[in-house]
């Protein structure tokens, strides 16, 4: 029977499907007795996770923007970025090497959160000349399901930064080479001052979870639920985050999660024919928006169509097609003290 909204099998939920620059995006930097106004998407670009705000303040070059206590490396050591605009290189002192000891600190978001934690009022990203011979801007890069950074974040080219540093007798290439060679921070305050305004327009869309319930037969226990779930969205038409980022075509795949969805339907059919033997009720839950950040399941937990307090356990089926040595791997038994003994008794 339907377990969605308004007597249907569906639970609609809103989500942010995209983003685009809003009407107010500007960057002005004063240096060497001159004032430079940057042009959007030509000499600077707002990043998609930037907040909607404006700030002004001194610029501080903060190296790669990394703080790693285990490596005894901190680009923010010895400098003060509180209330100022930090200028940070992309990647790590070992470039974009995936085996770099700093790789976990290399993403734009991690660096942004680190800058914010150190009190930076804004952040400017630059791809250095050792990583990008042709000076280019970082892409807009919208990440679904992820919140804004809390500070304004933009990117400029290394050529633009180099002209600012030259007024201070420095060059970005020499600075970057010094950090990479020594594997030590090379941060310093700058005499330049910046004014930064960013705005992002979110593009809203809607999707639906699919929810059905098989009623139990026990007069008391039928008001309790066992949840069997799977997510039915995949990576869609390719694009960023998929295995075909430059392709717009149906992105087929049994894993993640056609196999889990097929298993959910099999379970629903089997249990519907066995309903007389069921003591508790079964909630069959197909979630959407998993790949975009657990959107559907998160919405259901915050807007349950059945009482969460009556749900006794959940079995989630995700990529169940990979069977090796005739064994099915069951993960997550540590989430309940009863799972270990239950599985061992099978």
Coordinates of C-alpha atoms in Angstrom, one line a residue, residues 5 11-18 142 144-145 202-209 288-289 292-300 302-303:
X5 CA 2.6 11.6 0.7
X11 CA 7.5 11.7 -1.5
X12 CA 8.6 14.8 -3.4
X13 CA 11.5 16.8 -2.2
X14 CA 13.3 19.9 -3.5
X15 CA 17.0 20.1 -4.2
X16 CA 19.6 22.4 -5.7
X17 CA 20.3 21.0 -9.1
X18 CA 22.7 23.6 -10.2
X142 CA 29.1 23.2 -8.8
X144 CA 25.4 19.1 -5.6
X145 CA 24.2 18.7 -2.1
X202 CA 20.9 28.4 -6.9
X203 CA 18.9 26.5 -9.5
X204 CA 16.1 24.5 -7.8
X205 CA 14.5 21.3 -9.0
X206 CA 12.5 18.4 -7.5
X207 CA 12.7 14.7 -7.3
X208 CA 10.8 11.9 -5.5
X209 CA 11.4 9.0 -3.2
X288 CA 16.5 9.4 -5.1
X289 CA 19.4 11.8 -5.0
X292 CA 24.0 14.1 -5.4
X293 CA 24.6 13.9 -1.6
X294 CA 22.1 11.5 0.1
X295 CA 19.4 14.0 -0.7
X296 CA 16.4 11.7 -0.8
X297 CA 17.2 9.6 2.3
X298 CA 18.2 12.8 4.2
X299 CA 14.8 14.3 3.3
X300 CA 12.9 11.2 4.4
X302 CA 13.8 14.8 8.3
X303 CA 10.2 14.5 6.9

